Short mmCIF file of C-alpha atoms in Angstrom, two decimals:
data_model
loop_
_atom_site.label_atom_id
_atom_site.label_comp_id
_atom_site.label_asym_id
_atom_site.label_seq_id
_atom_site.Cartn_x
_atom_site.Cartn_y
_atom_site.Cartn_z
CA UNK A 659 0.07 20.82 -38.80
CA UNK A 660 0.12 19.69 -42.56
CA UNK A 661 1.42 22.31 -45.01
CA UNK A 662 0.37 22.72 -48.67
CA UNK A 663 2.49 19.84 -49.74
CA UNK A 664 1.23 17.20 -47.04
CA UNK A 665 4.22 17.62 -45.00
CA UNK A 666 4.04 17.83 -41.13
CA UNK A 667 5.44 20.98 -39.75
CA UNK A 668 5.63 21.81 -36.07
CA UNK A 669 2.58 24.63 -35.45
CA UNK A 670 3.46 25.46 -31.68
CA UNK A 671 4.76 24.52 -28.21
CA UNK A 672 2.55 24.24 -25.38
CA UNK A 673 3.70 24.65 -21.81
CA UNK A 674 2.18 24.45 -18.27
CA UNK A 675 1.59 27.92 -16.57
CA UNK A 676 4.49 29.12 -14.73
CA UNK A 677 2.73 28.58 -11.36
CA UNK A 678 1.58 25.16 -11.83
CA UNK A 679 3.34 22.22 -10.02
CA UNK A 680 4.61 20.50 -13.34
CA UNK A 681 6.35 23.68 -14.33
CA UNK A 682 8.23 24.20 -10.75
CA UNK A 683 8.95 20.40 -10.56
CA UNK A 684 10.32 20.20 -13.83
CA UNK A 685 8.28 16.83 -15.06
CA UNK A 686 5.02 15.33 -15.79
CA UNK A 687 3.50 17.65 -18.16
CA UNK A 688 2.02 15.70 -21.18
CA UNK A 689 1.71 12.39 -19.61
CA UNK A 690 -1.65 11.55 -21.49
CA UNK A 691 -3.00 13.81 -24.30
CA UNK A 692 -6.51 13.80 -25.65
CA UNK A 693 -7.64 15.77 -28.70
CA UNK A 694 -11.21 16.38 -29.87
CA UNK A 695 -11.47 18.73 -33.12
CA UNK A 696 -9.61 21.70 -31.91
CA UNK A 697 -9.27 21.45 -28.27
CA UNK A 698 -6.34 19.56 -26.52
CA UNK A 699 -6.79 18.00 -22.99
CA UNK A 700 -3.39 17.62 -21.28
CA UNK A 701 -2.53 15.40 -17.93
CA UNK A 702 0.28 16.07 -15.51
CA UNK A 703 1.44 13.82 -13.05
CA UNK A 704 4.69 15.11 -11.70
CA UNK A 705 6.88 13.64 -9.08
CA UNK A 706 9.02 16.02 -6.72
CA UNK A 707 12.08 14.59 -7.22
CA UNK A 708 13.89 17.20 -9.34
CA UNK A 709 14.21 20.90 -8.78
CA UNK A 710 11.99 23.38 -6.75
CA UNK A 711 10.93 21.06 -4.38
CA UNK A 712 10.36 21.79 -0.76
CA UNK A 713 11.54 18.61 1.33
CA UNK A 714 9.78 19.84 4.27
CA UNK A 715 6.61 18.89 2.30
CA UNK A 716 6.21 15.37 1.72
CA UNK A 717 4.13 15.29 -1.32
CA UNK A 718 4.28 12.39 -3.32
CA UNK A 719 3.22 13.55 -6.57
CA UNK A 720 0.75 16.10 -8.20
CA UNK A 721 -2.14 15.40 -10.41
CA UNK A 722 -3.57 17.96 -12.72
CA UNK A 723 -5.12 18.81 -16.01
CA UNK A 724 -5.29 21.47 -18.43
CA UNK A 725 -7.01 22.30 -21.77
CA UNK A 726 -6.21 24.44 -24.60
CA UNK A 727 -8.14 25.58 -28.06
CA UNK A 728 -5.45 24.89 -30.48
CA UNK A 729 -7.07 27.28 -33.16
CA UNK A 730 -6.66 30.07 -30.73
CA UNK A 731 -3.89 32.17 -29.54
CA UNK A 732 -4.28 31.28 -25.61
CA UNK A 733 -2.34 29.81 -22.70
CA UNK A 734 -3.42 26.37 -21.25
CA UNK A 735 -6.24 26.67 -18.92
CA UNK A 736 -6.24 24.32 -15.51
CA UNK A 737 -9.35 22.15 -15.38
CA UNK A 738 -10.53 22.44 -11.74
CA UNK A 739 -10.71 18.94 -10.23
CA UNK A 740 -13.78 18.02 -8.35
CA UNK A 741 -14.35 19.94 -5.00
CA UNK A 742 -15.18 16.83 -2.83
CA UNK A 743 -14.90 13.37 -3.43
CA UNK A 744 -18.30 11.28 -3.72
CA UNK A 745 -18.39 8.10 -1.57
CA UNK A 746 -19.36 5.20 -4.22
CA UNK A 747 -18.77 7.39 -7.28
CA UNK A 748 -15.75 7.96 -9.62
CA UNK A 749 -15.13 11.37 -11.23
CA UNK A 750 -13.04 12.33 -14.13
CA UNK A 751 -13.08 14.55 -17.20
CA UNK A 752 -13.16 13.62 -20.79
CA UNK A 753 -13.38 15.72 -24.08
CA UNK A 754 -16.84 15.86 -25.39
CA UNK A 755 -18.17 18.31 -28.25
CA UNK A 756 -14.91 19.99 -28.23
CA UNK A 757 -14.84 20.96 -24.39
CA UNK A 758 -13.69 19.17 -21.07
CA UNK A 759 -16.95 17.42 -19.50
CA UNK A 760 -17.08 16.10 -16.01
CA UNK A 761 -18.15 12.33 -15.61
CA UNK A 762 -19.56 11.10 -12.54
CA UNK A 763 -20.41 7.22 -12.43
CA UNK A 764 -20.86 4.68 -9.66
CA UNK A 765 -17.73 2.77 -8.87
CA UNK A 766 -19.44 -0.62 -8.87
CA UNK A 767 -17.61 -1.40 -5.54
CA UNK A 768 -14.71 -2.21 -7.57
CA UNK A 769 -11.38 -0.95 -6.17
CA UNK A 770 -9.59 0.06 -8.98
CA UNK A 771 -12.97 1.26 -10.83
CA UNK A 772 -11.29 4.94 -10.35
CA UNK A 773 -7.90 4.15 -12.39
CA UNK A 774 -8.74 7.27 -14.62
CA UNK A 775 -8.67 9.48 -11.81
CA UNK A 776 -4.84 8.67 -10.94
CA UNK A 777 -4.01 9.36 -14.54
CA UNK A 778 -3.43 6.12 -15.77
CA UNK A 779 -5.22 7.12 -18.98
CA UNK A 780 -7.73 4.37 -18.56
CA UNK A 781 -10.68 5.29 -20.67
CA UNK A 782 -11.71 6.04 -24.28
CA UNK A 783 -14.18 8.05 -25.87
CA UNK A 784 -15.82 7.99 -29.38
CA UNK A 785 -18.73 10.22 -29.91
CA UNK A 786 -21.59 9.02 -27.60
CA UNK A 787 -19.48 6.00 -26.26
CA UNK A 788 -17.38 5.79 -23.43
CA UNK A 789 -15.12 2.69 -22.70
CA UNK A 790 -13.78 2.57 -18.83
CA UNK A 791 -11.22 -0.02 -18.00
CA UNK A 792 -11.29 -1.71 -14.43
CA UNK A 793 -7.96 -3.44 -13.74
CA UNK A 794 -7.17 -6.55 -12.00
CA UNK A 795 -5.73 -6.13 -8.58
CA UNK A 796 -5.72 -9.69 -7.27
CA UNK A 797 -4.75 -13.27 -8.76
CA UNK A 798 -8.39 -14.32 -9.10
CA UNK A 799 -9.73 -11.04 -10.62
CA UNK A 800 -9.59 -10.75 -14.37
CA UNK A 801 -10.33 -7.26 -15.09
CA UNK A 802 -12.86 -6.00 -17.52
CA UNK A 803 -14.18 -3.02 -19.53
CA UNK A 804 -17.33 -1.37 -18.99
CA UNK A 805 -18.92 0.19 -22.18
CA UNK A 806 -21.18 3.45 -21.37
CA UNK A 807 -23.54 5.51 -23.58
CA UNK A 808 -22.85 9.13 -22.62
CA UNK A 809 -26.37 10.29 -23.65
CA UNK A 810 -27.79 7.89 -20.98
CA UNK A 811 -25.13 7.32 -18.25
CA UNK A 812 -27.87 6.15 -16.03
CA UNK A 813 -28.31 2.97 -18.01
CA UNK A 814 -26.44 -0.27 -17.05
CA UNK A 815 -23.26 -0.32 -18.64
CA UNK A 816 -21.99 -3.53 -21.52
CA UNK A 817 -19.67 -5.32 -19.35
CA UNK A 818 -16.58 -6.74 -21.29
CA UNK A 819 -14.44 -9.45 -19.41
CA UNK A 820 -13.28 -12.98 -20.23
CA UNK A 821 -12.46 -15.90 -17.79
CA UNK A 822 -8.81 -16.73 -17.01
CA UNK A 823 -7.23 -13.45 -18.44
CA UNK A 824 -5.86 -10.20 -17.05
CA UNK A 825 -7.20 -7.31 -18.99
CA UNK A 826 -8.39 -3.81 -18.17
CA UNK A 827 -5.42 -1.41 -17.57
CA UNK A 828 -5.92 -0.07 -21.31
CA UNK A 829 -8.69 0.47 -23.59
CA UNK A 830 -9.49 1.77 -27.15
CA UNK A 831 -12.83 2.47 -29.06
CA UNK A 832 -14.15 3.32 -32.42
CA UNK A 833 -17.36 3.49 -34.29
CA UNK A 834 -16.85 -0.37 -34.91
CA UNK A 835 -15.05 -1.87 -32.17
CA UNK A 836 -14.24 -1.65 -28.41
CA UNK A 837 -11.22 -3.02 -27.40
CA UNK A 838 -9.79 -4.07 -23.76
CA UNK A 839 -6.19 -5.14 -22.89
CA UNK A 840 -3.45 -5.25 -20.71
CA UNK A 841 -0.32 -3.10 -20.77
CA UNK A 842 1.94 -5.99 -19.65
CA UNK A 843 3.48 -3.79 -16.66
CA UNK A 844 2.25 -5.77 -13.86
CA UNK A 845 3.21 -9.14 -12.25
CA UNK A 846 0.52 -11.13 -11.02
CA UNK A 847 1.12 -14.34 -9.10
CA UNK A 848 4.21 -15.83 -7.31
CA UNK A 849 5.55 -17.67 -10.05
CA UNK A 850 6.29 -14.24 -11.78
CA UNK A 851 3.67 -15.13 -14.75
CA UNK A 852 0.88 -13.18 -15.75
CA UNK A 853 -1.93 -14.05 -18.40
CA UNK A 854 -2.17 -10.63 -20.34
CA UNK A 855 -4.71 -10.74 -23.10
CA UNK A 856 -6.65 -8.52 -25.76
CA UNK A 857 -10.14 -8.64 -25.69
CA UNK A 858 -12.04 -7.43 -29.18
CA UNK A 859 -15.87 -6.67 -29.23
CA UNK A 860 -17.78 -5.83 -32.44
CA UNK A 861 -20.07 -3.20 -31.67
CA UNK A 862 -22.07 -4.03 -34.63
CA UNK A 863 -22.71 -7.74 -34.17
CA UNK A 864 -21.43 -8.32 -30.64
CA UNK A 865 -18.95 -10.91 -31.92
CA UNK A 866 -15.85 -11.30 -29.35
CA UNK A 867 -12.28 -12.44 -30.06
CA UNK A 868 -9.65 -12.86 -27.38
CA UNK A 869 -6.17 -12.99 -28.30
CA UNK A 870 -2.76 -13.46 -26.73
CA UNK A 871 -1.45 -10.16 -27.05
CA UNK A 872 -0.27 -7.35 -24.40
CA UNK A 873 0.55 -3.43 -24.79
CA UNK A 874 -0.97 -0.12 -25.25
CA UNK A 875 -4.04 0.19 -27.44
CA UNK A 876 -4.94 2.60 -30.02
CA UNK A 877 -7.64 2.03 -32.36
CA UNK A 878 -9.10 3.93 -35.51
CA UNK A 879 -11.86 2.39 -37.53
CA UNK A 880 -10.87 -1.16 -37.78
CA UNK A 881 -7.14 -0.81 -37.56
CA UNK A 882 -5.76 -1.71 -34.24
CA UNK A 883 -2.47 -1.11 -32.92
CA UNK A 884 -0.81 -2.43 -29.87
CA UNK A 885 2.29 -1.30 -28.55
CA UNK A 886 4.63 -2.84 -25.72
CA UNK A 887 6.96 -0.29 -24.51
CA UNK A 888 10.21 -1.41 -22.56
CA UNK A 889 10.34 -1.71 -18.88
CA UNK A 890 13.23 -0.75 -16.70
CA UNK A 891 13.43 -3.99 -15.29
CA UNK A 892 12.39 -6.11 -18.63
CA UNK A 893 14.42 -7.66 -21.27
CA UNK A 894 11.82 -7.33 -23.76
CA UNK A 895 12.45 -5.02 -26.93
CA UNK A 896 10.04 -2.56 -27.73
CA UNK A 897 7.13 -4.01 -30.11
CA UNK A 898 4.49 -2.46 -32.23
CA UNK A 899 1.72 -4.76 -33.81
CA UNK A 900 -0.68 -3.54 -36.24
CA UNK A 901 -4.02 -5.37 -36.90
CA UNK A 902 -7.01 -5.23 -39.51
CA UNK A 903 -10.28 -6.33 -37.73
CA UNK A 904 -12.86 -8.14 -39.64
CA UNK A 905 -16.72 -7.34 -38.76
CA UNK A 906 -16.64 -10.38 -36.62
CA UNK A 907 -13.75 -9.33 -34.56
CA UNK A 908 -11.04 -11.37 -36.10
CA UNK A 909 -7.66 -9.73 -36.15
CA UNK A 910 -5.27 -10.03 -38.99
CA UNK A 911 -1.57 -9.11 -38.44
CA UNK A 912 -0.54 -6.22 -40.88
CA UNK A 913 2.70 -5.67 -39.63
CA UNK A 914 4.84 -6.18 -36.85
#
C-alpha cells in the first residue's frame, strides 16, 4: 500500500488456511493472483513432493482457489469448486464486481478450451469483457482467443485467431485492446521449432496486428508488456518488452 509520501510499504502477509493442501504440502499458494477493487483471488497449484506427503496416496497435484477482502481483517476463504463437471462445458471462477463469480461456457468441442480450470491463468477480465484463450495442441492447430460479453454469455463470442501462428496460452485485455499470445514454453514440431506470435485487436475499430513476439502478457490501457521468463531447459535470458499501442493496434516499442 502506498504511504503519504507515495512509497510502497508492505501492508500484510497472506497465507493459505492451515488445513489446506498448499499449507500442508508447502508450495503452490499464490501461483496466480487476480485483484478487483478490494478483493484478491489466489490460485494454488501444489505438487506433493515436499513435506507432509502421504506416499501411499498417489495424488499428482492439488488445485484450489481462495479469496480475501483486503480491506477487512479476515482469513482467506476457500472457493468451492463446482460439485460436478458438466459434459461439453467449462467452468471457472473470475472476479466480477468485487467477488468471485462462477462462469459456465460451452467448450466449443476444443480439447484445451478448458485450460483455465487447470490453473494456467488463461483468461482475462475487464469490466464486462472476458477474454479466454484456447491453446494450440497439434501442429496444424493455431490456437485462438474468445472474447465474451459477461452481460450476455449466451451470445456468440468474437473469435481472435490468425493463420500459421501458435497463440492462445496467454491473454490480456483492457478497455481498448484484446491481446492473445504465446508464452514460449511449448515446442510444436519435430524440428524443435515453434511459430509463436502475439495478436493485438483494437476493440474500437476492429484493427488487428500480429507481431513476432512471445511471452506472458500484461495490458493497461494502451500499454502492453510482454515478459519472457527463463526456462530450466532454455538458454534464453529473461526479457521484458513494453509497447505503446496506437488506435489501429500498431505497437511501438518503448523499452526492452
